[in-house]
């Protein structure tokens, strides 16, 4: 049996103690440091934090993203969480990097809290460079900047580390997301009959179809076209359109076509 680990995730900003010292105080076993592929100014802080953590025998894994945007941060954070053992406790440092890191950390904490033990935390620094008097700021920049490629850390010291309370977030079921991804493939919309055929051929949906049809007291023992339309409308389309507002349905001639809307596109971008 594997020993549960304390796993930390942090987007690297222009900071050191708020990242590595906080992880050490929380007795981290493994730390994921997220940074840009090409970031001349920020890379020195990635290297410094990595050096400090490894000196204390902490496993460090670098994760590199193309840009500091919400989609990229969410994607890499979700991958880390999904790949970690369910027995491990995952801590997400939401204080370093940017506001986007905080948003991503909180979203992931709430999205996966039912499957994994995830704790977002905030590190309050003792001193902030932008709150320092101008004359002192110049001295700090000159002295500290020499060690960090000309850019000093924007904070120093740790005053407190606080866990952030989260609540489970309601999300569309996996089955709904599978259908939403299929709908997304057809930019001009997909017919309901095509979605019915998809539901019969996709292995991930097979058990869902069987379960919902078994529990549907209105389901006829004879498989008719009408019953298939009733099933997909009740179990998929109504939920995607009315409950989640992720699709639109429009009539063209005698047929109805389903299209993903902007909210649906964003939902897939953030969740899948």
C-alpha angles and dihedrals in degrees: 000000000000119000111244112251134212103234122191129197121196137168105222115238129168090295141100115177093041087059112030099025091048091050091049092049087053089051095241118197095188131018128194112205114198119202142146121280092237113025113139096183097040098042093075089060091049090052094046094050091046091051094050094047095047091050086062092049094254116148110239124198119187119215117193126202132185097236142357096257128130095249094054094044092048093048096053093041091052091049091052093049094047093050096048120095113263089234092062123093113230120209120193118201104214096176101074130067108021145317087276089061090055092049092047093047094051093045093051092045091056097039096054102028092108093057103032137032102247126173121185114201138188124217116210111206125218095225133023120201094217090057094051121105113264096246092049091044091058091052092047092048091051096046101036094035091067090065095046106045094273095307115097122210111273091224138030134196130008123260099175144343115217129188114227118227114234137183129212113270121225111235136174114272120259089252092056091049091051090054091044091055090050090050090049091060092068107064092187093047135270124250120246090237089057090052090051090054090047090054090056096050103039111093093208091059098044096086091042090054092048094049097046093044091049091053095044106098090191093058112115119227087231112074105231132173089244093055091050091054090047091051097051092042094051100039103033120010099044091049095047093046107031104028101033103019092219100131143036127217121208133179120234112182107309096339134078121222128200122215131183114238131213093271090052091051091053092046091057092044091055100038107032 
